[in-house]
């Protein structure tokens, strides 16, 4: 292993990511793991120089305070505890009130080396992947988004032709996106790519389904089934590669925190699906994933591509998906992206998209009353996807976008701009 590691064990803190990023800012790699990790699992991490027990407001689960296995205290490296908000200290613990104390723990007590960088991270992950996969094959869902593209590049570096990429067109992609994925990965990068047209299959499963969580689970479950079917056609597929990143895990809920929303690439596989997961990015934040992609040699246009949720436009066509509203989302999103690129906002704004709610409002078209949908525009900036601020888009740009949407997108009579930061709102609407 190329880098030392500080392990953060989640005992109910809401500040795990803050501590992890503070340690990485010191140049030392850190990973967050559940409080009930075993010593055998710790041994598998390698180069663990210190352990932080991070307690907090969610430490009480089902009426009892969660704790680590007692063997962790005798693991053989320094163990320190942060108890937010009580700042409780015990004999084997020490409180960490600030960055300087954290620095002292990491360097003076743990004697960790500041060798955290993307080159070393990639080399460590490549080593882990090779140990995990051996001579078997990995099936990867390649959407063409940042996360799956970076995972693909890392897996290609680690196992080469043992990787089989599958692109599923579920009918919920952005305009011309499936065609672009095939062009870039199959024709330009010469990846071993299987294209699956599953548009009708997904849309029929989603018919009349309005609950956001149910939609996500249907889409995620169907994805898994498509991969299973493709795997049955191949030999030696034992692993499923996924672009899970750390914010996905947080929002899907941990053992001490409630779920915000489920992600189709988090939570394991059905019992009847005999794949083992390969998730080399699951400890990275979004900005770190992009840096990883650049280090792997991916083009900037791919690495800085607009983030896109796994369920695609399915969570931007709010409520039960209808084909007319789905098309309105797709067309309005394309207009928004075109105009943001013209205005130079595509490289400035972290994420921007449109949504169409499942209700209509009164409008006037051709001097007659109409009853049509509205399009809501969302444009936000963030570093780690855990919080987000609203982009202050120039009024003239918003006016051009509004005019085009109202003229070019059918069944739409209103355009609105979402002013809600995260929190309390999430990045996506569903």
Coordinates of C-alpha atoms in Angstrom, one line a residue, residues 33 41 43 58 64 67 132 154 192 201 278 288 354 360 370 380 387 391-392 419:
X33 CA -16.4 2.7 8.4
X41 CA -11.9 -6.2 8.5
X43 CA -6.6 -5.9 9.0
X58 CA -27.2 9.6 16.6
X64 CA -28.9 1.9 23.5
X67 CA -20.0 1.1 20.7
X132 CA -10.4 -8.9 -4.9
X154 CA -9.7 2.5 -12.9
X192 CA -15.7 -3.9 -24.4
X201 CA -39.2 -2.5 -20.3
X278 CA -16.4 -3.8 -6.6
X288 CA -12.0 13.9 -5.4
X354 CA -34.9 21.0 -15.3
X360 CA -50.8 21.6 -14.7
X370 CA -54.7 26.4 -22.0
X380 CA -26.5 24.8 -7.8
X387 CA -24.4 21.0 0.8
X391 CA -26.3 30.0 -8.8
X392 CA -27.3 33.7 -9.4
X419 CA -34.0 29.2 -5.1

